[in-house]
Each structure stands twice: as C-alpha cells, then as structure tokens.
PDB file of C-alpha atoms and ligand atoms in Angstrom:
ATOM      1  CA  MET M   1     -22.478  -0.840  -7.091  1.00  0.00           C
ATOM      2  CA  ILE M   2     -25.512   1.061  -5.750  1.00  0.00           C
ATOM      3  CA  THR M   3     -24.878   3.781  -8.357  1.00  0.00           C
ATOM      4  CA  LEU M   4     -24.763   1.239 -11.161  1.00  0.00           C
ATOM      5  CA  LEU M   5     -28.029  -0.294  -9.949  1.00  0.00           C
ATOM      6  CA  ALA M   6     -29.637   3.150  -9.762  1.00  0.00           C
ATOM      7  CA  GLN M   7     -28.542   3.829 -13.359  1.00  0.00           C
ATOM      8  CA  ALA M   8     -29.819   0.449 -14.535  1.00  0.00           C
ATOM      9  CA  LEU M   9     -33.203   1.238 -12.954  1.00  0.00           C
ATOM     10  CA  ASP M  10     -33.351   4.636 -14.665  1.00  0.00           C
ATOM     11  CA  PRO M  11     -33.322   3.310 -18.235  1.00  0.00           C
ATOM     12  CA  GLU M  12     -32.661   5.690 -21.109  1.00  0.00           C
ATOM     13  CA  GLY M  13     -32.980   3.271 -23.995  1.00  0.00           C
ATOM     14  CA  PRO M  14     -35.166   0.361 -25.120  1.00  0.00           C
ATOM     15  CA  VAL M  15     -32.739  -2.423 -24.110  1.00  0.00           C
ATOM     16  CA  ALA M  16     -32.231  -0.965 -20.634  1.00  0.00           C
ATOM     17  CA  ASP M  17     -35.971  -0.413 -20.398  1.00  0.00           C
ATOM     18  CA  SER M  18     -36.856  -4.069 -20.828  1.00  0.00           C
ATOM     19  CA  ALA M  19     -34.057  -5.213 -18.474  1.00  0.00           C
ATOM     20  CA  ALA M  20     -35.339  -2.799 -15.813  1.00  0.00           C
ATOM     21  CA  GLY M  21     -38.903  -4.093 -16.286  1.00  0.00           C
ATOM     22  CA  LEU M  22     -37.681  -7.643 -15.716  1.00  0.00           C
ATOM     23  CA  TRP M  23     -35.810  -6.533 -12.581  1.00  0.00           C
ATOM     24  CA  TRP M  24     -38.949  -4.977 -11.089  1.00  0.00           C
ATOM     25  CA  LEU M  25     -41.014  -8.074 -11.882  1.00  0.00           C
ATOM     26  CA  MET M  26     -38.457 -10.305 -10.151  1.00  0.00           C
ATOM     27  CA  LEU M  27     -38.356  -7.960  -7.151  1.00  0.00           C
ATOM     28  CA  ALA M  28     -42.174  -7.993  -6.905  1.00  0.00           C
ATOM     29  CA  LEU M  29     -42.310 -11.799  -7.064  1.00  0.00           C
ATOM     30  CA  GLY M  30     -39.479 -12.092  -4.531  1.00  0.00           C
ATOM     31  CA  VAL M  31     -41.272  -9.757  -2.124  1.00  0.00           C
ATOM     32  CA  ALA M  32     -44.574 -11.634  -2.574  1.00  0.00           C
ATOM     33  CA  VAL M  33     -42.946 -15.007  -1.831  1.00  0.00           C
ATOM     34  CA  PHE M  34     -41.114 -13.520   1.139  1.00  0.00           C
ATOM     35  CA  LEU M  35     -44.374 -12.171   2.575  1.00  0.00           C
ATOM     36  CA  VAL M  36     -46.210 -15.483   2.093  1.00  0.00           C
ATOM     37  CA  VAL M  37     -43.405 -17.422   3.805  1.00  0.00           C
ATOM     38  CA  GLY M  38     -43.258 -14.810   6.580  1.00  0.00           C
ATOM     39  CA  VAL M  39     -47.002 -15.062   7.255  1.00  0.00           C
ATOM     40  CA  VAL M  40     -46.922 -18.864   7.292  1.00  0.00           C
ATOM     41  CA  LEU M  41     -43.962 -18.784   9.669  1.00  0.00           C
ATOM     42  CA  VAL M  42     -45.638 -16.377  12.076  1.00  0.00           C
ATOM     43  CA  VAL M  43     -48.883 -18.385  12.028  1.00  0.00           C
ATOM     44  CA  GLY M  44     -46.887 -21.559  12.721  1.00  0.00           C
ATOM     45  CA  LEU M  45     -45.069 -19.954  15.626  1.00  0.00           C
ATOM     46  CA  PHE M  46     -48.262 -18.835  17.292  1.00  0.00           C
ATOM     47  CA  ARG M  47     -49.982 -22.155  16.797  1.00  0.00           C
ATOM     48  CA  SER M  48     -47.428 -24.137  18.772  1.00  0.00           C
ATOM     49  CA  ARG M  49     -48.258 -22.771  22.197  1.00  0.00           C
ATOM     50  CA  PRO M  50     -46.124 -23.737  25.189  1.00  0.00           C
ATOM     51  CA  GLY M  51     -47.854 -26.317  27.315  1.00  0.00           C
ATOM     52  CA  ASP M  52     -49.291 -28.191  24.336  1.00  0.00           C
ATOM     53  CA  ALA M  53     -48.790 -31.840  24.895  1.00  0.00           C
ATOM     54  CA  PRO M  54     -46.338 -33.135  22.329  1.00  0.00           C
ATOM     55  CA  GLU M  55     -48.030 -35.609  20.090  1.00  0.00           C
ATOM     56  CA  ALA M  56     -46.562 -39.005  20.304  1.00  0.00           C
ATOM     57  CA  GLY M  57     -44.808 -40.464  17.290  1.00  0.00           C
ATOM     58  CA  PRO M  58     -44.261 -38.954  13.826  1.00  0.00           C
ATOM     59  CA  GLN M  59     -46.878 -36.618  12.342  1.00  0.00           C
ATOM     60  CA  PRO M  60     -49.229 -38.191   9.864  1.00  0.00           C
ATOM     61  CA  PRO M  61     -47.937 -37.314   6.382  1.00  0.00           C
ATOM     62  CA  ASP M  62     -51.280 -36.067   5.011  1.00  0.00           C
ATOM     63  CA  ARG M  63     -51.199 -33.073   7.405  1.00  0.00           C
ATOM     64  CA  PHE M  64     -48.234 -31.596   5.523  1.00  0.00           C
ATOM     65  CA  GLY M  65     -49.108 -32.894   2.089  1.00  0.00           C
ATOM     66  CA  PRO M  66     -50.934 -29.796   0.776  1.00  0.00           C
ATOM     67  CA  TRP M  67     -48.172 -27.492   2.074  1.00  0.00           C
ATOM     68  CA  LEU M  68     -45.442 -29.555   0.482  1.00  0.00           C
ATOM     69  CA  VAL M  69     -47.224 -29.758  -2.863  1.00  0.00           C
ATOM     70  CA  GLY M  70     -48.431 -26.146  -2.807  1.00  0.00           C
ATOM     71  CA  GLY M  71     -45.408 -24.363  -1.348  1.00  0.00           C
ATOM     72  CA  GLY M  72     -42.681 -26.723  -2.467  1.00  0.00           C
ATOM     73  CA  VAL M  73     -43.802 -27.603  -5.995  1.00  0.00           C
ATOM     74  CA  ALA M  74     -46.676 -25.500  -7.335  1.00  0.00           C
ATOM     75  CA  LEU M  75     -45.557 -22.065  -6.128  1.00  0.00           C
ATOM     76  CA  PRO M  76     -41.910 -22.340  -7.308  1.00  0.00           C
ATOM     77  CA  LEU M  77     -43.161 -23.765 -10.605  1.00  0.00           C
ATOM     78  CA  ILE M  78     -45.480 -20.797 -11.149  1.00  0.00           C
ATOM     79  CA  VAL M  79     -42.840 -18.234 -10.141  1.00  0.00           C
ATOM     80  CA  ILE M  80     -40.091 -19.797 -12.268  1.00  0.00           C
ATOM     81  CA  THR M  81     -42.402 -20.126 -15.276  1.00  0.00           C
ATOM     82  CA  VAL M  82     -43.417 -16.457 -15.048  1.00  0.00           C
ATOM     83  CA  VAL M  83     -39.791 -15.301 -14.667  1.00  0.00           C
ATOM     84  CA  PHE M  84     -38.651 -17.554 -17.510  1.00  0.00           C
ATOM     85  CA  ALA M  85     -41.349 -16.243 -19.871  1.00  0.00           C
ATOM     86  CA  ALA M  86     -40.559 -12.631 -18.928  1.00  0.00           C
ATOM     87  CA  THR M  87     -36.822 -13.257 -19.439  1.00  0.00           C
ATOM     88  CA  VAL M  88     -37.352 -14.755 -22.892  1.00  0.00           C
ATOM     89  CA  ASP M  89     -39.568 -11.793 -23.748  1.00  0.00           C
ATOM     90  CA  ALA M  90     -36.927  -9.301 -22.529  1.00  0.00           C
ATOM     91  CA  MET M  91     -34.210 -11.114 -24.488  1.00  0.00           C
ATOM     92  CA  ARG M  92     -36.218 -10.592 -27.662  1.00  0.00           C
ATOM     93  CA  ASP M  93     -35.795  -6.830 -27.100  1.00  0.00           C
ATOM     94  CA  VAL M  94     -32.003  -7.168 -27.332  1.00  0.00           C
ATOM     95  CA  PRO M  95     -31.075  -7.107 -31.035  1.00  0.00           C
ATOM     96  CA  THR M  96     -28.360  -9.522 -32.052  1.00  0.00           C
ATOM     97  CA  THR M  97     -27.644  -8.019 -35.464  1.00  0.00           C
ATOM     98  CA  ALA M  98     -27.102  -4.415 -36.414  1.00  0.00           C
ATOM     99  CA  PRO M  99     -30.265  -2.859 -37.877  1.00  0.00           C
ATOM    100  CA  ASP M 100     -30.088  -0.832 -41.092  1.00  0.00           C
ATOM    101  CA  GLY M 101     -28.839   2.673 -40.519  1.00  0.00           C
ATOM    102  CA  ALA M 102     -27.082   1.782 -37.282  1.00  0.00           C
ATOM    103  CA  LEU M 103     -23.996   3.726 -36.316  1.00  0.00           C
ATOM    104  CA  VAL M 104     -21.084   1.285 -36.130  1.00  0.00           C
ATOM    105  CA  VAL M 105     -18.549   1.789 -33.342  1.00  0.00           C
ATOM    106  CA  GLU M 106     -15.634  -0.589 -32.826  1.00  0.00           C
ATOM    107  CA  ILE M 107     -14.496  -0.912 -29.237  1.00  0.00           C
ATOM    108  CA  VAL M 108     -11.294  -2.679 -28.304  1.00  0.00           C
ATOM    109  CA  GLY M 109     -10.629  -3.424 -24.649  1.00  0.00           C
ATOM    110  CA  HIS M 110      -7.080  -3.004 -23.352  1.00  0.00           C
ATOM    111  CA  GLN M 111      -5.613  -3.351 -19.862  1.00  0.00           C
ATOM    112  CA  TRP M 112      -7.016  -0.870 -18.752  1.00  0.00           C
ATOM    113  CA  TRP M 113      -8.564   1.454 -21.256  1.00  0.00           C
ATOM    114  CA  TRP M 114     -10.980   1.524 -24.167  1.00  0.00           C
ATOM    115  CA  GLU M 115     -10.013   2.105 -27.771  1.00  0.00           C
ATOM    116  CA  VAL M 116     -12.984   3.553 -29.651  1.00  0.00           C
ATOM    117  CA  ARG M 117     -13.125   3.642 -33.452  1.00  0.00           C
ATOM    118  CA  TYR M 118     -15.763   5.012 -35.808  1.00  0.00           C
ATOM    119  CA  PRO M 119     -14.808   3.326 -39.101  1.00  0.00           C
ATOM    120  CA  ALA M 120     -17.263   5.169 -41.376  1.00  0.00           C
ATOM    121  CA  GLU M 121     -16.341   8.541 -39.860  1.00  0.00           C
ATOM    122  CA  GLY M 122     -12.606   7.806 -39.858  1.00  0.00           C
ATOM    123  CA  ILE M 123     -12.179   8.598 -36.162  1.00  0.00           C
ATOM    124  CA  THR M 124     -10.192   6.847 -33.468  1.00  0.00           C
ATOM    125  CA  THR M 125     -10.352   8.021 -29.889  1.00  0.00           C
ATOM    126  CA  ALA M 126     -10.045   6.532 -26.429  1.00  0.00           C
ATOM    127  CA  ASN M 127     -12.108   6.296 -23.268  1.00  0.00           C
ATOM    128  CA  GLU M 128     -14.924   8.403 -24.685  1.00  0.00           C
ATOM    129  CA  MET M 129     -17.861   7.488 -26.861  1.00  0.00           C
ATOM    130  CA  HIS M 130     -20.419   9.874 -28.277  1.00  0.00           C
ATOM    131  CA  ILE M 131     -23.630   8.525 -29.768  1.00  0.00           C
ATOM    132  CA  PRO M 132     -26.613  10.225 -31.393  1.00  0.00           C
ATOM    133  CA  VAL M 133     -29.966  10.037 -29.627  1.00  0.00           C
ATOM    134  CA  GLY M 134     -32.662   7.987 -31.359  1.00  0.00           C
ATOM    135  CA  ARG M 135     -30.377   5.987 -33.640  1.00  0.00           C
ATOM    136  CA  PRO M 136     -29.337   2.396 -33.012  1.00  0.00           C
ATOM    137  CA  VAL M 137     -25.639   1.948 -32.332  1.00  0.00           C
ATOM    138  CA  ALA M 138     -23.940  -1.329 -33.211  1.00  0.00           C
ATOM    139  CA  LEU M 139     -20.932  -1.835 -30.961  1.00  0.00           C
ATOM    140  CA  ARG M 140     -18.379  -4.278 -32.340  1.00  0.00           C
ATOM    141  CA  LEU M 141     -16.574  -5.462 -29.242  1.00  0.00           C
ATOM    142  CA  SER M 142     -13.189  -7.150 -29.104  1.00  0.00           C
ATOM    143  CA  SER M 143     -10.127  -7.227 -26.883  1.00  0.00           C
ATOM    144  CA  ALA M 144      -6.407  -6.754 -27.385  1.00  0.00           C
ATOM    145  CA  ASP M 145      -5.497  -8.844 -24.337  1.00  0.00           C
ATOM    146  CA  VAL M 146      -7.767 -10.391 -21.699  1.00  0.00           C
ATOM    147  CA  ILE M 147     -11.562 -10.548 -21.439  1.00  0.00           C
ATOM    148  CA  HIS M 148     -13.280  -7.273 -20.594  1.00  0.00           C
ATOM    149  CA  SER M 149     -16.994  -6.503 -20.483  1.00  0.00           C
ATOM    150  CA  PHE M 150     -18.890  -3.516 -21.815  1.00  0.00           C
ATOM    151  CA  TRP M 151     -21.763  -2.173 -19.750  1.00  0.00           C
ATOM    152  CA  VAL M 152     -23.528   1.176 -19.636  1.00  0.00           C
ATOM    153  CA  PRO M 153     -26.282   0.474 -17.085  1.00  0.00           C
ATOM    154  CA  ALA M 154     -28.555   3.325 -18.208  1.00  0.00           C
ATOM    155  CA  LEU M 155     -28.482   2.086 -21.815  1.00  0.00           C
ATOM    156  CA  GLY M 156     -28.645  -1.617 -21.003  1.00  0.00           C
ATOM    157  CA  GLY M 157     -26.977  -4.629 -22.480  1.00  0.00           C
ATOM    158  CA  LYS M 158     -23.748  -6.085 -21.182  1.00  0.00           C
ATOM    159  CA  LEU M 159     -21.399  -8.050 -23.362  1.00  0.00           C
ATOM    160  CA  ASP M 160     -17.878  -9.429 -23.125  1.00  0.00           C
ATOM    161  CA  LEU M 161     -14.971  -8.203 -25.226  1.00  0.00           C
ATOM    162  CA  LEU M 162     -13.050 -11.319 -26.250  1.00  0.00           C
ATOM    163  CA  PRO M 163      -9.542 -11.540 -27.713  1.00  0.00           C
ATOM    164  CA  ASP M 164     -10.489 -14.001 -30.446  1.00  0.00           C
ATOM    165  CA  LYS M 165     -13.972 -12.978 -31.537  1.00  0.00           C
ATOM    166  CA  VAL M 166     -15.997  -9.861 -32.318  1.00  0.00           C
ATOM    167  CA  ASN M 167     -19.251  -9.582 -30.355  1.00  0.00           C
ATOM    168  CA  THR M 168     -21.966  -7.193 -31.453  1.00  0.00           C
ATOM    169  CA  LEU M 169     -24.066  -5.256 -28.960  1.00  0.00           C
ATOM    170  CA  VAL M 170     -26.828  -2.992 -30.228  1.00  0.00           C
ATOM    171  CA  LEU M 171     -27.866  -0.085 -28.032  1.00  0.00           C
ATOM    172  CA  GLN M 172     -29.955   3.007 -28.423  1.00  0.00           C
ATOM    173  CA  ALA M 173     -30.264   6.113 -26.293  1.00  0.00           C
ATOM    174  CA  ASP M 174     -33.703   7.699 -26.283  1.00  0.00           C
ATOM    175  CA  GLU M 175     -32.645  10.850 -24.498  1.00  0.00           C
ATOM    176  CA  PRO M 176     -29.493  12.929 -24.168  1.00  0.00           C
ATOM    177  CA  GLY M 177     -27.304  12.132 -21.196  1.00  0.00           C
ATOM    178  CA  ARG M 178     -23.826  11.522 -19.864  1.00  0.00           C
ATOM    179  CA  HIS M 179     -22.950   8.138 -18.504  1.00  0.00           C
ATOM    180  CA  VAL M 180     -19.834   6.363 -17.356  1.00  0.00           C
ATOM    181  CA  ASN M 181     -19.430   2.751 -18.316  1.00  0.00           C
ATOM    182  CA  ARG M 182     -17.348   0.467 -16.150  1.00  0.00           C
ATOM    183  CA  CYS M 183     -15.618  -2.668 -17.278  1.00  0.00           C
ATOM    184  CA  ALA M 184     -17.796  -5.449 -15.906  1.00  0.00           C
ATOM    185  CA  GLU M 185     -15.364  -8.374 -16.092  1.00  0.00           C
ATOM    186  CA  PHE M 186     -12.367  -8.643 -13.783  1.00  0.00           C
ATOM    187  CA  CYS M 187      -9.375  -7.958 -16.006  1.00  0.00           C
ATOM    188  CA  GLY M 188      -6.462  -7.342 -13.677  1.00  0.00           C
ATOM    189  CA  LEU M 189      -5.100  -4.846 -11.172  1.00  0.00           C
ATOM    190  CA  GLN M 190      -6.898  -1.753 -12.433  1.00  0.00           C
ATOM    191  CA  HIS M 191     -10.176  -3.349 -13.467  1.00  0.00           C
ATOM    192  CA  THR M 192     -12.073  -0.861 -11.269  1.00  0.00           C
ATOM    193  CA  LEU M 193     -10.426   2.092 -13.006  1.00  0.00           C
ATOM    194  CA  MET M 194     -11.413   1.010 -16.499  1.00  0.00           C
ATOM    195  CA  GLY M 195     -14.209   3.375 -17.380  1.00  0.00           C
ATOM    196  CA  MET M 196     -15.389   5.300 -20.393  1.00  0.00           C
ATOM    197  CA  ASP M 197     -17.367   8.524 -20.741  1.00  0.00           C
ATOM    198  CA  VAL M 198     -20.451   7.856 -22.822  1.00  0.00           C
ATOM    199  CA  VAL M 199     -22.307  10.884 -24.133  1.00  0.00           C
ATOM    200  CA  ALA M 200     -25.688  10.562 -25.849  1.00  0.00           C
ATOM    201  CA  GLU M 201     -26.536  13.777 -27.631  1.00  0.00           C
ATOM    202  CA  PRO M 202     -28.937  15.126 -30.280  1.00  0.00           C
ATOM    203  CA  PRO M 203     -27.895  14.304 -33.876  1.00  0.00           C
ATOM    204  CA  GLU M 204     -26.611  17.855 -34.532  1.00  0.00           C
ATOM    205  CA  GLY M 205     -24.439  17.766 -31.418  1.00  0.00           C
ATOM    206  CA  PHE M 206     -23.115  14.349 -32.403  1.00  0.00           C
ATOM    207  CA  ALA M 207     -22.314  15.548 -35.942  1.00  0.00           C
ATOM    208  CA  ALA M 208     -20.438  18.532 -34.500  1.00  0.00           C
ATOM    209  CA  TRP M 209     -18.464  16.238 -32.201  1.00  0.00           C
ATOM    210  CA  VAL M 210     -17.569  13.964 -35.145  1.00  0.00           C
ATOM    211  CA  ALA M 211     -16.442  16.966 -37.194  1.00  0.00           C
ATOM    212  CA  SER M 212     -14.279  18.198 -34.311  1.00  0.00           C
ATOM    213  CA  ARG M 213     -12.698  14.769 -33.893  1.00  0.00           C
ATOM    214  CA  GLN M 214     -11.974  14.489 -37.613  1.00  0.00           C
ATOM    215  CA  LEU M 215      -9.700  17.522 -37.483  1.00  0.00           C
ATOM    216  CA  PRO M 216      -5.976  16.903 -37.136  1.00  0.00           C
ATOM    217  CA  ALA M 217      -4.227  18.055 -33.982  1.00  0.00           C
ATOM    218  CA  ALA M 218      -3.986  21.773 -33.327  1.00  0.00           C
ATOM    219  CA  GLU M 219      -0.621  23.360 -34.120  1.00  0.00           C
ATOM    220  CA  PRO M 220       1.305  24.033 -30.895  1.00  0.00           C
ATOM    221  CA  ALA M 221       0.612  27.591 -29.771  1.00  0.00           C
ATOM    222  CA  GLY M 222       3.595  29.329 -28.224  1.00  0.00           C
ATOM    223  CA  ALA M 223       7.224  28.462 -27.631  1.00  0.00           C
ATOM    224  CA  ASN M 224       6.568  26.149 -24.666  1.00  0.00           C
ATOM    225  CA  ALA M 225       4.097  24.023 -26.565  1.00  0.00           C
ATOM    226  CA  ARG M 226       6.393  23.885 -29.600  1.00  0.00           C
ATOM    227  CA  ARG M 227       9.219  22.589 -27.408  1.00  0.00           C
ATOM    228  CA  GLY M 228       6.662  20.236 -25.861  1.00  0.00           C
ATOM    229  CA  LEU M 229       5.952  18.719 -29.267  1.00  0.00           C
ATOM    230  CA  ASP M 230       9.677  18.056 -29.662  1.00  0.00           C
ATOM    231  CA  VAL M 231       9.677  16.339 -26.268  1.00  0.00           C
ATOM    232  CA  PHE M 232       6.612  14.336 -27.298  1.00  0.00           C
ATOM    233  CA  LEU M 233       8.256  13.151 -30.503  1.00  0.00           C
ATOM    234  CA  GLY M 234      11.759  12.843 -29.066  1.00  0.00           C
ATOM    235  CA  SER M 235      13.164  12.499 -25.565  1.00  0.00           C
ATOM    236  CA  GLY M 236       9.766  11.926 -23.921  1.00  0.00           C
ATOM    237  CA  GLY M 237       9.305   8.708 -25.863  1.00  0.00           C
ATOM    238  CA  CYS M 238       5.531   9.389 -26.061  1.00  0.00           C
ATOM    239  CA  ALA M 239       5.394   8.738 -29.811  1.00  0.00           C
ATOM    240  CA  SER M 240       6.478   5.135 -29.385  1.00  0.00           C
ATOM    241  CA  CYS M 241       3.060   4.322 -27.907  1.00  0.00           C
ATOM    242  CA  HIS M 242       0.690   7.162 -28.843  1.00  0.00           C
ATOM    243  CA  ALA M 243      -0.654   8.711 -32.024  1.00  0.00           C
ATOM    244  CA  VAL M 244      -1.404  12.369 -32.678  1.00  0.00           C
ATOM    245  CA  ARG M 245      -2.905  12.954 -36.103  1.00  0.00           C
ATOM    246  CA  GLY M 246      -1.108  15.672 -38.028  1.00  0.00           C
ATOM    247  CA  THR M 247       2.270  14.675 -36.555  1.00  0.00           C
ATOM    248  CA  VAL M 248       4.553  11.729 -37.231  1.00  0.00           C
ATOM    249  CA  ALA M 249       3.353  10.069 -34.022  1.00  0.00           C
ATOM    250  CA  ALA M 250       1.247   7.124 -35.187  1.00  0.00           C
ATOM    251  CA  ALA M 251       1.748   4.337 -32.653  1.00  0.00           C
ATOM    252  CA  THR M 252      -1.301   2.432 -31.475  1.00  0.00           C
ATOM    253  CA  ARG M 253      -0.124   0.758 -28.288  1.00  0.00           C
ATOM    254  CA  GLY M 254      -1.593   3.462 -26.042  1.00  0.00           C
ATOM    255  CA  PRO M 255      -4.613   5.750 -26.354  1.00  0.00           C
ATOM    256  CA  GLU M 256      -4.856   8.073 -29.352  1.00  0.00           C
ATOM    257  CA  LEU M 257      -4.177  11.633 -28.165  1.00  0.00           C
ATOM    258  CA  THR M 258      -5.125  13.994 -31.032  1.00  0.00           C
ATOM    259  CA  HIS M 259      -7.807  15.734 -28.932  1.00  0.00           C
ATOM    260  CA  VAL M 260      -6.861  14.410 -25.507  1.00  0.00           C
ATOM    261  CA  ALA M 261      -7.290  17.700 -23.642  1.00  0.00           C
ATOM    262  CA  SER M 262     -10.952  17.971 -24.603  1.00  0.00           C
ATOM    263  CA  ARG M 263     -11.961  14.619 -23.134  1.00  0.00           C
ATOM    264  CA  ALA M 264     -13.937  14.608 -19.913  1.00  0.00           C
ATOM    265  CA  SER M 265     -11.614  12.351 -17.968  1.00  0.00           C
ATOM    266  CA  LEU M 266      -8.145  10.919 -17.926  1.00  0.00           C
ATOM    267  CA  GLY M 267      -6.763   7.432 -17.402  1.00  0.00           C
ATOM    268  CA  ALA M 268     -10.024   5.727 -18.530  1.00  0.00           C
ATOM    269  CA  ALA M 269     -12.313   7.773 -16.278  1.00  0.00           C
ATOM    270  CA  ALA M 270      -9.829   7.537 -13.408  1.00  0.00           C
ATOM    271  CA  VAL M 271      -9.603  11.306 -12.734  1.00  0.00           C
ATOM    272  CA  PRO M 272     -11.130  14.484 -14.193  1.00  0.00           C
ATOM    273  CA  ASN M 273      -9.162  15.735 -17.189  1.00  0.00           C
ATOM    274  CA  THR M 274      -7.740  18.970 -15.738  1.00  0.00           C
ATOM    275  CA  ALA M 275      -4.386  20.560 -16.567  1.00  0.00           C
ATOM    276  CA  GLU M 276      -3.207  19.586 -13.082  1.00  0.00           C
ATOM    277  CA  GLN M 277      -4.163  15.934 -13.501  1.00  0.00           C
ATOM    278  CA  ARG M 278      -2.603  15.821 -16.977  1.00  0.00           C
ATOM    279  CA  ALA M 279       0.699  17.025 -15.493  1.00  0.00           C
ATOM    280  CA  ARG M 280       0.403  14.464 -12.722  1.00  0.00           C
ATOM    281  CA  TRP M 281      -0.417  11.692 -15.168  1.00  0.00           C
ATOM    282  CA  VAL M 282       2.499  12.488 -17.468  1.00  0.00           C
ATOM    283  CA  SER M 283       5.059  12.784 -14.667  1.00  0.00           C
ATOM    284  CA  ASP M 284       4.002   9.480 -13.075  1.00  0.00           C
ATOM    285  CA  PRO M 285       0.718   7.801 -14.048  1.00  0.00           C
ATOM    286  CA  HIS M 286       1.268   5.169 -11.368  1.00  0.00           C
ATOM    287  CA  THR M 287       0.401   7.706  -8.653  1.00  0.00           C
ATOM    288  CA  ILE M 288      -3.101   7.741 -10.180  1.00  0.00           C
ATOM    289  CA  LYS M 289      -3.357   4.218 -11.540  1.00  0.00           C
ATOM    290  CA  ARG M 290      -0.747   1.793 -10.300  1.00  0.00           C
ATOM    291  CA  GLY M 291       0.296  -0.861 -12.764  1.00  0.00           C
ATOM    292  CA  VAL M 292      -0.512   0.896 -16.058  1.00  0.00           C
ATOM    293  CA  ALA M 293       1.752   0.146 -19.021  1.00  0.00           C
ATOM    294  CA  MET M 294       2.918   3.763 -19.299  1.00  0.00           C
ATOM    295  CA  PRO M 295       6.188   4.396 -17.445  1.00  0.00           C
ATOM    296  CA  PRO M 296       6.900   7.535 -15.377  1.00  0.00           C
ATOM    297  CA  ALA M 297       8.443  10.336 -17.456  1.00  0.00           C
ATOM    298  CA  ASP M 298      12.216  10.565 -17.307  1.00  0.00           C
ATOM    299  CA  LEU M 299      12.303  14.300 -18.028  1.00  0.00           C
ATOM    300  CA  SER M 300      13.611  17.514 -16.498  1.00  0.00           C
ATOM    301  CA  SER M 301      10.994  19.748 -14.901  1.00  0.00           C
ATOM    302  CA  GLY M 302      11.339  22.166 -17.835  1.00  0.00           C
ATOM    303  CA  GLU M 303      10.751  19.426 -20.402  1.00  0.00           C
ATOM    304  CA  LEU M 304       7.800  18.169 -18.402  1.00  0.00           C
ATOM    305  CA  ALA M 305       6.226  21.635 -18.283  1.00  0.00           C
ATOM    306  CA  ASP M 306       6.711  22.018 -22.053  1.00  0.00           C
ATOM    307  CA  LEU M 307       5.189  18.604 -22.717  1.00  0.00           C
ATOM    308  CA  VAL M 308       2.177  19.408 -20.552  1.00  0.00           C
ATOM    309  CA  ALA M 309       1.807  22.757 -22.357  1.00  0.00           C
ATOM    310  CA  TYR M 310       1.719  20.875 -25.656  1.00  0.00           C
ATOM    311  CA  LEU M 311      -0.846  18.355 -24.389  1.00  0.00           C
ATOM    312  CA  ASP M 312      -3.016  21.187 -23.005  1.00  0.00           C
ATOM    313  CA  GLY M 313      -3.355  22.468 -26.562  1.00  0.00           C
ATOM    314  CA  LEU M 314      -4.617  19.155 -27.976  1.00  0.00           C
ATOM    315  CA  ARG M 315      -8.304  20.055 -28.009  1.00  0.00           C
TER     316      ARG M 315
HETATM  317 CU1  CUA N 401     -11.409  -4.487 -18.290  1.00  0.00          CU
HETATM  318 CU2  CUA N 401     -12.255  -5.239 -16.181  1.00  0.00          CU
END
C-alpha cells in the first residue's frame, strides 16, 4: 500500500500529476485544520486551572457562539469548498474520450490475469502492456467474469473493468519507466496476485516491441523443444486453453503464450519469469498462485522437461 502511494505521489503523466496535486492540497488542509484544533485544545486545557471555582449553572450560550459558528460552520465550509473546486478542476484533467492519434489498447480482466490486445497492431498478449512515451493511450476496459479495476499509480486514473460495459480510460506517460499495476477491486482469492507489467518507452522502443510481438512463435530449437511442442499440443492439454501463433494452438481461455518467455513476470506479476519459475508454474501453478484455473500438469518428468524447453524458446 505504501509503495502504491509512493508511486501515486511520483507522477509520470498528466492525469497522475493532477491527482497528486489534489492529494497534496488535501494533506496541507488536513494538517492546517489539525494544527488549529490542536492549538485551541491546548489553550483550553491551560485555561481551566485546578482550583478555579466551577461556575454555577450552564454557560451562557454567547460565550461559545463565535467558536461554534467559526469552527463548526465557516471553517468546514471553506475547506470543503476549496477541496470541491480543486477536485472538479482535477477531474477536468482526466479525458473521458480518446483524443485523436491515441493508441488504443483493449484490456480484458480475468480471474486473475490481464488480457491485453492492440487491435490496430494485431497483437494479443497477457499481463504486460507497453506504451509509447508522449502519446495518449486509450484503454478500453472490460471483464470476462467479475469486476476488476485498472490502476497504475504512477500514471494515474483508476477505472473498473465491468463484464457488461466497456469503460475508456485515457492515460499518458511523459517519461520512460517500468511500473506494475495491481487490480484495485477485490475479485476473488488471488486478487492480490493480479498484476501487470507496464512499460512506458520511447516511440522507437515501443515500435520495436510491437514488431517483435507481431512475429509468430519461434520454431522449437532442438529435439527437446520439438518434443515439448508435441506435449504442448497433445498430452499436456495446454492447447485447449492457450494460443501460440504459428501453431494450431488458438484457444483464448488462458493467456496467449506466443512470446511468453520474454515477459518480465509470470502468473500476472506473481513471480519473476525465470526458467525455474516457468518449470514450477507448469508442473503445479497452485504452488505459486492457489486457486488459478490452470490444473497441475499430469506429465512424466521427461515430458515436463521437454515442455519447459519448448516454452523457454517462446521469446
Ligand atoms: Cu482483479 Cu482484483
């Protein structure tokens, strides 16, 4: 939580910038009110000295009148009006429609991973999103099951992914950076392990990434990997849920895997994407992320090694 707050207060885009400005204003007002109340309290404590004769009967109302009107009505009214005006102003910085020239990315929330599609570029990937610096990005958010919520604190904005409606969130990154988004709406057992690697990079770097993702899967290199492809398409049952472009595997129930080995993390940012973790994930993903839809592999150790060798080549 502290990390997310730190990222939100280190804005790297215009939407995050205005949200962070609002946060600081509210903090400053909160601190000012706290100090005023603290001073009044301390003064009050020191004024009622022990030994003072208690005044008989109720206090005359006019003694408290100015405090009640000032502290109980005027001050809250001023503070709330200022915060309201600043909030409306910050909301105007959050675009509600995609500007011309925006990059369109479709994001579909699943329990518990992110499907990421670039319709104009013809790319589908999972749990990773690359965006070019300095160009608005229109995220079309929807869900395949329950409600999820998209939030990259450093880039600002936070919007729900609903099963029956497409919401549009427009973001922009002003500088290159790597961020991890976290699903921000409780969506079941592994809500906390529903993350996505978000990379903002210069336009050339983004174009290179798109070109690399547009390529079909690499041919299996070596005998192990070739046998691994057979396992993937056959006894492993992987192809009934996953797609690998360039093979007959085209299912869309689970994450697309054409370049899975070159992603930064595995299991929706659950663990780093190392060969060791890939083997662990394939043999039993529930040891990493209990409750995921993918079952443990029912394979011999040889078949498992071949399958992992094949996956290692999907870069
Ligand atoms: Cu998806 Cu929480």
